[in-house]
Amino acid sequence: ERSYKLREPVLLVGDTGGGKTTICQLLSKYKELRLHILNCHQYTETSDFLGGFFPVRDRSKLVMEYENQIKQLKLSEALGQNIDLSADIGQAEVLIKSIGEILEKYKNDSVIGMAVTPQNIDVLEKIRNTMVMLYQKWRAIFVWQDGPLVEAMRAGNIFLADEISLADDSVLERLNSVLEPGRKLSLAEKGGPVLEEVVAHEKFFVIATMNPGGDYGKKELSPALRNRFTEIWVPPITETGELRSIAFSGLSTSKESNTIDPIINFWEWFNGLQTGRTLTVRDLLSWVSFINVMNESLGPAYAILHGAFLVLLDGLSLGTGLSGRDGKDLREKCFA
Ligand SMILES: Nc1ncnc2c1ncn2[C@@H]1O[C@H](COP(=O)(O)OP(=O)(O)OP(=O)(O)O)[C@@H](O)[C@H]1O
Ligand SMILES: [Mg+2]
């Protein structure tokens, strides 16, 4: 809460299933700010954060908008009768030029004998400018599109770099200036005659999450980057009362409530074994949803048992470093 008030960048560190991503989603809902999430991975590039040039896709929309402008032109009082108003955007150059000439004549006051008001001329000029803009967009092959970070900075939303430590340090270093108190970013990538500098909206807030280094396939974040975040440790939920209430809230009807205690008891027993595989809230919720669906047809005892195989026992020796035989022994112990 304090970090949010001061708009300090926050880094949530914790084991999988601890609710890091969820808390960001809840914050966005509670504060009614849009959440822009970027899931980082080994091949994440700066353009994934900042944006880049993409092929123009919605050409048909541009054509439609152009046709609308032509319809408005037909209603315009300021245009003479003998001008060809083709709705084909390919012909736009000629038409824009002729309108430009007409406007020029009005400015020099050389058109006499027509009942044209200054408002009519303003409207015509606006239509012409829109036509120029649409034609330029239509002719371009690539346009710049802001990435999620830049979008969030401009609009004053929340930006979440999920699993940030998986992205390459050289990519992440590009974020340094955003994480400092000035909260600025120079968009050199966009090109153009002036270097665009984006200054974050006052409501803009950055959150990042990561699993602790040392987890399977995970790496540490560079000290330079870690320094710029306020780091918050997200502990796994181990308190039995809390686990029980989460499990209850996942049940679809109270008919299944007798299944919760055996699950929680097994949970405590299994996590106490320190096997290298811990049961997470995500596992608990999958188990409970399985029971929701299968309780009716299997009965509570079998629903619990098959649920245990689903979330834990079938894949017990995967990713834990347990040998096949130890895995088999452990499975039998759990089954018993
Ligand atoms: N305290 C909680 N109460 C209720 N549900 C929770 C709680 N914590 C986590 N969950 C649920 O557990 C699941 C996993 O949470 P989440 O995806 O946020 O974890 P995470 O920390 O982002 O994990 P990872 O590191 O794997 O990305 C979600 O379905 C979430 O709703
Ligand atoms: Mg997550």
GROMACS .gro file of C-alpha atoms and ligand atoms in nm:
model
  368
    1GLU     CA    1   0.000   0.000   0.000
    2ARG     CA    2   0.281   0.240   0.089
    3SER     CA    3   0.469   0.160  -0.230
    4TYR     CA    4   0.155   0.216  -0.431
    5LYS     CA    5   0.092   0.556  -0.272
    6LEU     CA    6   0.448   0.667  -0.349
    7ARG     CA    7   0.443   0.494  -0.689
    8GLU     CA    8   0.762   0.305  -0.606
    9PRO     CA    9   0.830   0.015  -0.844
   10VAL     CA   10   0.757  -0.311  -0.660
   11LEU     CA   11   0.917  -0.651  -0.711
   12LEU     CA   12   0.717  -0.942  -0.571
   13VAL     CA   13   0.936  -1.243  -0.504
   14GLY     CA   14   0.789  -1.576  -0.403
   15ASP     CA   15   0.736  -1.942  -0.486
   16THR     CA   16   0.494  -2.051  -0.753
   17GLY     CA   17   0.123  -2.037  -0.670
   18GLY     CA   18   0.171  -1.780  -0.395
   19GLY     CA   19  -0.073  -1.536  -0.555
   20LYS     CA   20   0.171  -1.281  -0.700
   21THR     CA   21  -0.002  -1.244  -1.035
   22THR     CA   22  -0.342  -1.257  -0.869
   23ILE     CA   23  -0.266  -0.969  -0.631
   24CYS     CA   24  -0.176  -0.748  -0.929
   25GLN     CA   25  -0.504  -0.836  -1.097
   26LEU     CA   26  -0.691  -0.752  -0.778
   27LEU     CA   27  -0.510  -0.419  -0.741
   28SER     CA   28  -0.604  -0.326  -1.096
   29LYS     CA   29  -0.967  -0.410  -1.030
   30TYR     CA   30  -0.975  -0.230  -0.697
   31LYS     CA   31  -0.810   0.086  -0.830
   32GLU     CA   32  -1.005   0.065  -1.158
   33LEU     CA   33  -0.686   0.094  -1.360
   34ARG     CA   34  -0.612  -0.122  -1.660
   35LEU     CA   35  -0.345  -0.384  -1.607
   36HIS     CA   36  -0.092  -0.431  -1.888
   37ILE     CA   37   0.085  -0.764  -1.838
   38LEU     CA   38   0.400  -0.871  -2.015
   39ASN     CA   39   0.501  -1.232  -1.951
   40CYS     CA   40   0.877  -1.228  -1.974
   41HIS     CA   41   1.085  -1.513  -2.111
   42GLN     CA   42   1.433  -1.582  -2.236
   43TYR     CA   43   1.363  -1.428  -2.577
   44THR     CA   44   1.177  -1.117  -2.459
   45GLU     CA   45   1.303  -0.812  -2.650
   46THR     CA   46   1.296  -0.441  -2.578
   47SER     CA   47   1.032  -0.400  -2.848
   48ASP     CA   48   0.800  -0.624  -2.642
   49PHE     CA   49   0.810  -0.354  -2.372
   50LEU     CA   50   0.837  -0.037  -2.578
   51GLY     CA   51   0.663  -0.117  -2.904
   52GLY     CA   52   0.780  -0.131  -3.263
   53PHE     CA   53   0.689  -0.096  -3.625
   54PHE     CA   54   0.416  -0.329  -3.743
   55PRO     CA   55   0.255  -0.375  -4.084
   56VAL     CA   56  -0.057  -0.163  -4.134
   57ARG     CA   57  -0.339  -0.412  -4.089
   58ASP     CA   58  -0.670  -0.225  -4.078
   59ARG     CA   59  -0.651  -0.074  -4.426
   60SER     CA   60  -1.019  -0.141  -4.490
   61LYS     CA   61  -1.102   0.077  -4.189
   62LEU     CA   62  -0.897   0.361  -4.337
   63VAL     CA   63  -1.078   0.321  -4.669
   64MET     CA   64  -1.415   0.335  -4.492
   65GLU     CA   65  -1.318   0.649  -4.302
   66TYR     CA   66  -1.201   0.806  -4.626
   67GLU     CA   67  -1.536   0.730  -4.790
   68ASN     CA   68  -1.708   0.900  -4.498
   69GLN     CA   69  -1.501   1.211  -4.558
   70ILE     CA   70  -1.611   1.210  -4.923
   71LYS     CA   71  -1.976   1.188  -4.813
   72GLN     CA   72  -1.921   1.495  -4.596
   73LEU     CA   73  -1.751   1.672  -4.885
   74LYS     CA   74  -2.060   1.619  -5.095
   75LEU     CA   75  -2.257   1.813  -4.834
   76SER     CA   76  -2.006   2.094  -4.818
   77GLU     CA   77  -2.126   2.436  -4.929
   78ALA     CA   78  -1.777   2.559  -4.993
   79LEU     CA   79  -1.698   2.322  -5.276
   80GLY     CA   80  -1.784   2.405  -5.637
   81GLN     CA   81  -2.001   2.173  -5.849
   82ASN     CA   82  -1.746   2.087  -6.112
   83ILE     CA   83  -1.507   1.882  -5.897
   84ASP     CA   84  -1.480   1.504  -5.925
   85LEU     CA   85  -1.548   1.351  -5.580
   86SER     CA   86  -1.421   0.999  -5.629
   87ALA     CA   87  -1.445   0.781  -5.318
   88ASP     CA   88  -1.136   0.587  -5.426
   89ILE     CA   89  -0.856   0.653  -5.177
   90GLY     CA   90  -0.604   0.576  -5.453
   91GLN     CA   91  -0.714   0.900  -5.623
   92ALA     CA   92  -0.678   1.099  -5.302
   93GLU     CA   93  -0.370   1.291  -5.407
   94VAL     CA   94  -0.544   1.472  -5.695
   95LEU     CA   95  -0.852   1.550  -5.490
   96ILE     CA   96  -0.655   1.679  -5.192
   97LYS     CA   97  -0.462   1.903  -5.426
   98SER     CA   98  -0.778   2.049  -5.584
   99ILE     CA   99  -0.933   2.116  -5.244
  100GLY     CA  100  -0.609   2.283  -5.140
  101GLU     CA  101  -0.633   2.512  -5.443
  102ILE     CA  102  -0.993   2.603  -5.363
  103LEU     CA  103  -0.902   2.684  -5.003
  104GLU     CA  104  -0.615   2.896  -5.125
  105LYS     CA  105  -0.855   3.094  -5.347
  106TYR     CA  106  -1.086   3.159  -5.053
  107LYS     CA  107  -0.792   3.285  -4.850
  108ASN     CA  108  -0.698   3.527  -5.124
  109ASP     CA  109  -1.062   3.625  -5.146
  110SER     CA  110  -1.061   3.582  -5.521
  111VAL     CA  111  -1.381   3.378  -5.540
  112ILE     CA  112  -1.667   3.616  -5.583
  113GLY     CA  113  -2.036   3.565  -5.606
  114MET     CA  114  -2.074   3.255  -5.384
  115ALA     CA  115  -2.261   3.244  -5.054
  116VAL     CA  116  -1.987   3.078  -4.850
  117THR     CA  117  -1.942   3.147  -4.479
  118PRO     CA  118  -1.609   3.126  -4.289
  119GLN     CA  119  -1.754   2.822  -4.104
  120ASN     CA  120  -1.802   2.643  -4.437
  121ILE     CA  121  -1.437   2.706  -4.512
  122ASP     CA  122  -1.328   2.578  -4.170
  123VAL     CA  123  -1.526   2.257  -4.220
  124LEU     CA  124  -1.367   2.208  -4.561
  125GLU     CA  125  -1.020   2.259  -4.420
  126LYS     CA  126  -1.084   2.005  -4.143
  127ILE     CA  127  -1.207   1.747  -4.392
  128ARG     CA  128  -0.901   1.805  -4.606
  129ASN     CA  129  -0.666   1.757  -4.309
  130THR     CA  130  -0.839   1.431  -4.215
  131MET     CA  131  -0.811   1.313  -4.576
  132VAL     CA  132  -0.439   1.389  -4.577
  133MET     CA  133  -0.391   1.197  -4.251
  134LEU     CA  134  -0.591   0.896  -4.377
  135TYR     CA  135  -0.409   0.893  -4.711
  136GLN     CA  136  -0.067   0.904  -4.544
  137LYS     CA  137  -0.161   0.617  -4.314
  138TRP     CA  138  -0.303   0.420  -4.605
  139ARG     CA  139   0.017   0.466  -4.806
  140ALA     CA  140   0.250   0.365  -4.523
  141ILE     CA  141   0.351   0.000  -4.500
  142PHE     CA  142   0.460   0.000  -4.135
  143VAL     CA  143   0.328   0.205  -3.846
  144TRP     CA  144   0.462   0.248  -3.495
  145GLN     CA  145   0.261   0.081  -3.223
  146ASP     CA  146   0.325   0.150  -2.854
  147GLY     CA  147   0.416  -0.153  -2.643
  148PRO     CA  148   0.243  -0.235  -2.313
  149LEU     CA  149   0.490  -0.037  -2.102
  150VAL     CA  150   0.459   0.282  -2.308
  151GLU     CA  151   0.080   0.244  -2.326
  152ALA     CA  152   0.058   0.212  -1.949
  153MET     CA  153   0.293   0.509  -1.896
  154ARG     CA  154   0.086   0.734  -2.118
  155ALA     CA  155  -0.254   0.629  -1.985
  156GLY     CA  156  -0.158   0.609  -1.617
  157ASN     CA  157  -0.227   0.238  -1.578
  158ILE     CA  158  -0.054  -0.050  -1.401
  159PHE     CA  159   0.225  -0.234  -1.581
  160LEU     CA  160   0.317  -0.586  -1.470
  161ALA     CA  161   0.639  -0.751  -1.586
  162ASP     CA  162   0.553  -1.107  -1.489
  163GLU     CA  163   0.848  -1.345  -1.426
  164ILE     CA  164   1.083  -1.054  -1.495
  165SER     CA  165   1.401  -1.243  -1.411
  166LEU     CA  166   1.355  -1.469  -1.715
  167ALA     CA  167   1.420  -1.180  -1.955
  168ASP     CA  168   1.775  -1.098  -2.051
  169ASP     CA  169   1.953  -0.834  -1.840
  170SER     CA  170   2.052  -0.629  -2.144
  171VAL     CA  171   1.682  -0.597  -2.233
  172LEU     CA  172   1.581  -0.509  -1.879
  173GLU     CA  173   1.848  -0.239  -1.846
  174ARG     CA  174   1.640  -0.043  -2.097
  175LEU     CA  175   1.379   0.001  -1.820
  176ASN     CA  176   1.616   0.172  -1.576
  177SER     CA  177   1.508   0.528  -1.652
  178VAL     CA  178   1.142   0.435  -1.601
  179LEU     CA  179   1.218   0.290  -1.258
  180GLU     CA  180   1.399   0.600  -1.139
  181PRO     CA  181   1.211   0.892  -0.978
  182GLY     CA  182   1.195   1.088  -1.309
  183ARG     CA  183   0.993   0.799  -1.463
  184LYS     CA  184   1.093   0.890  -1.818
  185LEU     CA  185   1.172   0.700  -2.133
  186SER     CA  186   1.331   0.816  -2.457
  187LEU     CA  187   1.177   0.635  -2.750
  188ALA     CA  188   1.481   0.634  -2.979
  189GLU     CA  189   1.341   0.323  -3.149
  190LYS     CA  190   1.052   0.522  -3.295
  191GLY     CA  191   1.280   0.740  -3.511
  192GLY     CA  192   1.144   1.059  -3.667
  193PRO     CA  193   1.285   1.413  -3.669
  194VAL     CA  194   1.251   1.470  -3.291
  195LEU     CA  195   1.342   1.221  -3.020
  196GLU     CA  196   1.022   1.140  -2.837
  197GLU     CA  197   1.041   1.140  -2.459
  198VAL     CA  198   0.759   0.975  -2.268
  199VAL     CA  199   0.705   1.097  -1.913
  200ALA     CA  200   0.483   0.867  -1.708
  201HIS     CA  201   0.134   0.980  -1.607
  202GLU     CA  202   0.114   1.039  -1.231
  203LYS     CA  203  -0.103   0.730  -1.176
  204PHE     CA  204   0.135   0.495  -1.359
  205PHE     CA  205   0.257   0.207  -1.139
  206VAL     CA  206   0.508  -0.069  -1.214
  207ILE     CA  207   0.506  -0.415  -1.059
  208ALA     CA  208   0.733  -0.707  -1.141
  209THR     CA  209   0.721  -1.063  -1.014
  210MET     CA  210   0.975  -1.342  -1.001
  211ASN     CA  211   1.033  -1.680  -0.845
  212PRO     CA  212   1.334  -1.695  -0.615
  213GLY     CA  213   1.657  -1.782  -0.793
  214GLY     CA  214   1.755  -2.142  -0.752
  215ASP     CA  215   1.408  -2.260  -0.855
  216TYR     CA  216   1.413  -2.506  -1.141
  217GLY     CA  217   1.512  -2.322  -1.460
  218LYS     CA  218   1.507  -1.980  -1.293
  219LYS     CA  219   1.783  -1.719  -1.279
  220GLU     CA  220   1.858  -1.425  -1.055
  221LEU     CA  221   1.790  -1.063  -1.143
  222SER     CA  222   2.089  -0.831  -1.186
  223PRO     CA  223   2.175  -0.632  -0.870
  224ALA     CA  224   2.144  -0.304  -1.065
  225LEU     CA  225   1.785  -0.378  -1.148
  226ARG     CA  226   1.696  -0.525  -0.809
  227ASN     CA  227   1.820  -0.205  -0.652
  228ARG     CA  228   1.563   0.001  -0.832
  229PHE     CA  229   1.268  -0.199  -0.700
  230THR     CA  230   1.117  -0.220  -0.355
  231GLU     CA  231   1.136  -0.591  -0.297
  232ILE     CA  232   0.850  -0.767  -0.122
  233TRP     CA  233   0.865  -1.132  -0.024
  234VAL     CA  234   0.543  -1.322  -0.086
  235PRO     CA  235   0.540  -1.619   0.152
  236PRO     CA  236   0.359  -1.938   0.055
  237ILE     CA  237   0.038  -1.998   0.247
  238THR     CA  238   0.102  -2.261   0.512
  239GLU     CA  239  -0.153  -2.171   0.775
  240THR     CA  240  -0.410  -2.451   0.789
  241GLY     CA  241  -0.707  -2.226   0.867
  242GLU     CA  242  -0.636  -2.010   0.564
  243LEU     CA  243  -0.589  -2.310   0.334
  244ARG     CA  244  -0.917  -2.452   0.458
  245SER     CA  245  -1.103  -2.130   0.389
  246ILE     CA  246  -0.954  -2.106   0.038
  247ALA     CA  247  -1.060  -2.465  -0.030
  248PHE     CA  248  -1.412  -2.394   0.098
  249SER     CA  249  -1.442  -2.090  -0.122
  250GLY     CA  250  -1.355  -2.307  -0.424
  251LEU     CA  251  -1.638  -2.555  -0.362
  252SER     CA  252  -1.943  -2.510  -0.582
  253THR     CA  253  -2.194  -2.648  -0.329
  254SER     CA  254  -2.184  -2.730   0.041
  255LYS     CA  255  -2.253  -3.098  -0.043
  256GLU     CA  256  -1.878  -3.153  -0.091
  257SER     CA  257  -1.770  -2.984   0.233
  258ASN     CA  258  -1.689  -3.318   0.402
  259THR     CA  259  -1.403  -3.363   0.152
  260ILE     CA  260  -1.203  -3.061   0.271
  261ASP     CA  261  -1.065  -3.193   0.602
  262PRO     CA  262  -0.907  -3.507   0.452
  263ILE     CA  263  -0.744  -3.293   0.183
  264ILE     CA  264  -0.602  -3.044   0.431
  265ASN     CA  265  -0.474  -3.323   0.658
  266PHE     CA  266  -0.300  -3.492   0.367
  267TRP     CA  267  -0.162  -3.154   0.266
  268GLU     CA  268   0.004  -3.090   0.600
  269TRP     CA  269   0.141  -3.442   0.615
  270PHE     CA  270   0.285  -3.424   0.264
  271ASN     CA  271   0.446  -3.080   0.295
  272GLY     CA  272   0.601  -3.204   0.622
  273LEU     CA  273   0.790  -3.476   0.429
  274GLN     CA  274   1.014  -3.212   0.262
  275THR     CA  275   1.037  -3.404  -0.064
  276GLY     CA  276   1.125  -3.107  -0.282
  277ARG     CA  277   0.772  -3.094  -0.425
  278THR     CA  278   0.540  -2.872  -0.224
  279LEU     CA  279   0.168  -2.848  -0.274
  280THR     CA  280   0.060  -2.495  -0.371
  281VAL     CA  281  -0.267  -2.305  -0.359
  282ARG     CA  282  -0.293  -2.367  -0.733
  283ASP     CA  283  -0.285  -2.745  -0.666
  284LEU     CA  284  -0.541  -2.708  -0.391
  285LEU     CA  285  -0.781  -2.521  -0.617
  286SER     CA  286  -0.740  -2.778  -0.900
  287TRP     CA  287  -0.813  -3.057  -0.655
  288VAL     CA  288  -1.125  -2.882  -0.530
  289SER     CA  289  -1.252  -2.814  -0.884
  290PHE     CA  290  -1.202  -3.181  -0.970
  291ILE     CA  291  -1.414  -3.273  -0.669
  292ASN     CA  292  -1.682  -3.024  -0.774
  293VAL     CA  293  -1.721  -3.210  -1.102
  294MET     CA  294  -1.668  -3.570  -0.993
  295ASN     CA  295  -1.819  -3.590  -0.643
  296GLU     CA  296  -2.160  -3.686  -0.778
  297SER     CA  297  -2.043  -3.975  -0.998
  298LEU     CA  298  -1.748  -4.109  -0.796
  299GLY     CA  299  -1.860  -4.042  -0.440
  300PRO     CA  300  -1.647  -3.836  -0.199
  301ALA     CA  301  -1.378  -4.095  -0.117
  302TYR     CA  302  -1.290  -4.175  -0.479
  303ALA     CA  303  -1.320  -3.811  -0.581
  304ILE     CA  304  -1.057  -3.720  -0.321
  305LEU     CA  305  -0.833  -4.008  -0.422
  306HIS     CA  306  -0.844  -3.945  -0.797
  307GLY     CA  307  -0.796  -3.575  -0.726
  308ALA     CA  308  -0.475  -3.661  -0.539
  309PHE     CA  309  -0.349  -3.854  -0.843
  310LEU     CA  310  -0.441  -3.565  -1.070
  311VAL     CA  311  -0.262  -3.288  -0.884
  312LEU     CA  312   0.028  -3.477  -0.733
  313LEU     CA  313   0.077  -3.850  -0.752
  314ASP     CA  314   0.076  -3.913  -1.128
  315GLY     CA  315   0.363  -3.672  -1.187
  316LEU     CA  316   0.540  -3.714  -0.856
  317SER     CA  317   0.896  -3.769  -0.969
  318LEU     CA  318   0.884  -3.504  -1.245
  319GLY     CA  319   1.096  -3.197  -1.184
  320THR     CA  320   1.190  -3.286  -0.827
  321GLY     CA  321   1.514  -3.474  -0.878
  322LEU     CA  322   1.359  -3.788  -0.725
  323SER     CA  323   1.467  -4.109  -0.892
  324GLY     CA  324   1.203  -4.331  -1.048
  325ARG     CA  325   1.222  -4.581  -0.765
  326ASP     CA  326   1.208  -4.318  -0.488
  327GLY     CA  327   0.912  -4.164  -0.667
  328LYS     CA  328   0.737  -4.501  -0.670
  329ASP     CA  329   0.804  -4.551  -0.298
  330LEU     CA  330   0.677  -4.204  -0.215
  331ARG     CA  331   0.365  -4.260  -0.424
  332GLU     CA  332   0.289  -4.577  -0.236
  333LYS     CA  333   0.343  -4.402   0.094
  334CYS     CA  334   0.099  -4.130  -0.008
  335PHE     CA  335  -0.150  -4.386  -0.133
  336ALA     CA  336  -0.136  -4.569   0.198
  337LIG     N1  337  -0.451  -1.611  -0.080
  337LIG     C1  338  -0.516  -1.669  -0.180
  337LIG     N2  339  -0.650  -1.689  -0.171
  337LIG     C2  340  -0.718  -1.748  -0.270
  337LIG     N3  341  -0.665  -1.792  -0.384
  337LIG     C3  342  -0.533  -1.775  -0.400
  337LIG     C4  343  -0.451  -1.714  -0.299
  337LIG     N4  344  -0.324  -1.712  -0.343
  337LIG     C5  345  -0.325  -1.770  -0.463
  337LIG     N5  346  -0.450  -1.808  -0.498
  337LIG     C6  347  -0.489  -1.876  -0.622
  337LIG     O1  348  -0.381  -1.960  -0.660
  337LIG     C7  349  -0.363  -1.960  -0.802
  337LIG     C8  350  -0.221  -1.924  -0.835
  337LIG     O2  351  -0.192  -1.788  -0.804
  337LIG     P1  352  -0.099  -1.697  -0.896
  337LIG     O3  353  -0.106  -1.742  -1.035
  337LIG     O4  354  -0.131  -1.556  -0.864
  337LIG     O5  355   0.043  -1.733  -0.837
  337LIG     P2  356   0.186  -1.675  -0.876
  337LIG     O6  357   0.250  -1.636  -0.748
  337LIG     O7  358   0.170  -1.573  -0.981
  337LIG     O8  359   0.257  -1.805  -0.933
  337LIG     P3  360   0.374  -1.815  -1.043
  337LIG     O9  361   0.500  -1.778  -0.972
  337LIG    O10  362   0.371  -1.959  -1.083
  337LIG    O11  363   0.338  -1.723  -1.154
  337LIG     C9  364  -0.464  -1.862  -0.857
  337LIG    O12  365  -0.573  -1.936  -0.909
  337LIG    C10  366  -0.508  -1.779  -0.738
  337LIG    O13  367  -0.640  -1.740  -0.751
  338MG      MG  368   0.238  -1.561  -1.183
   0.00000   0.00000   0.00000
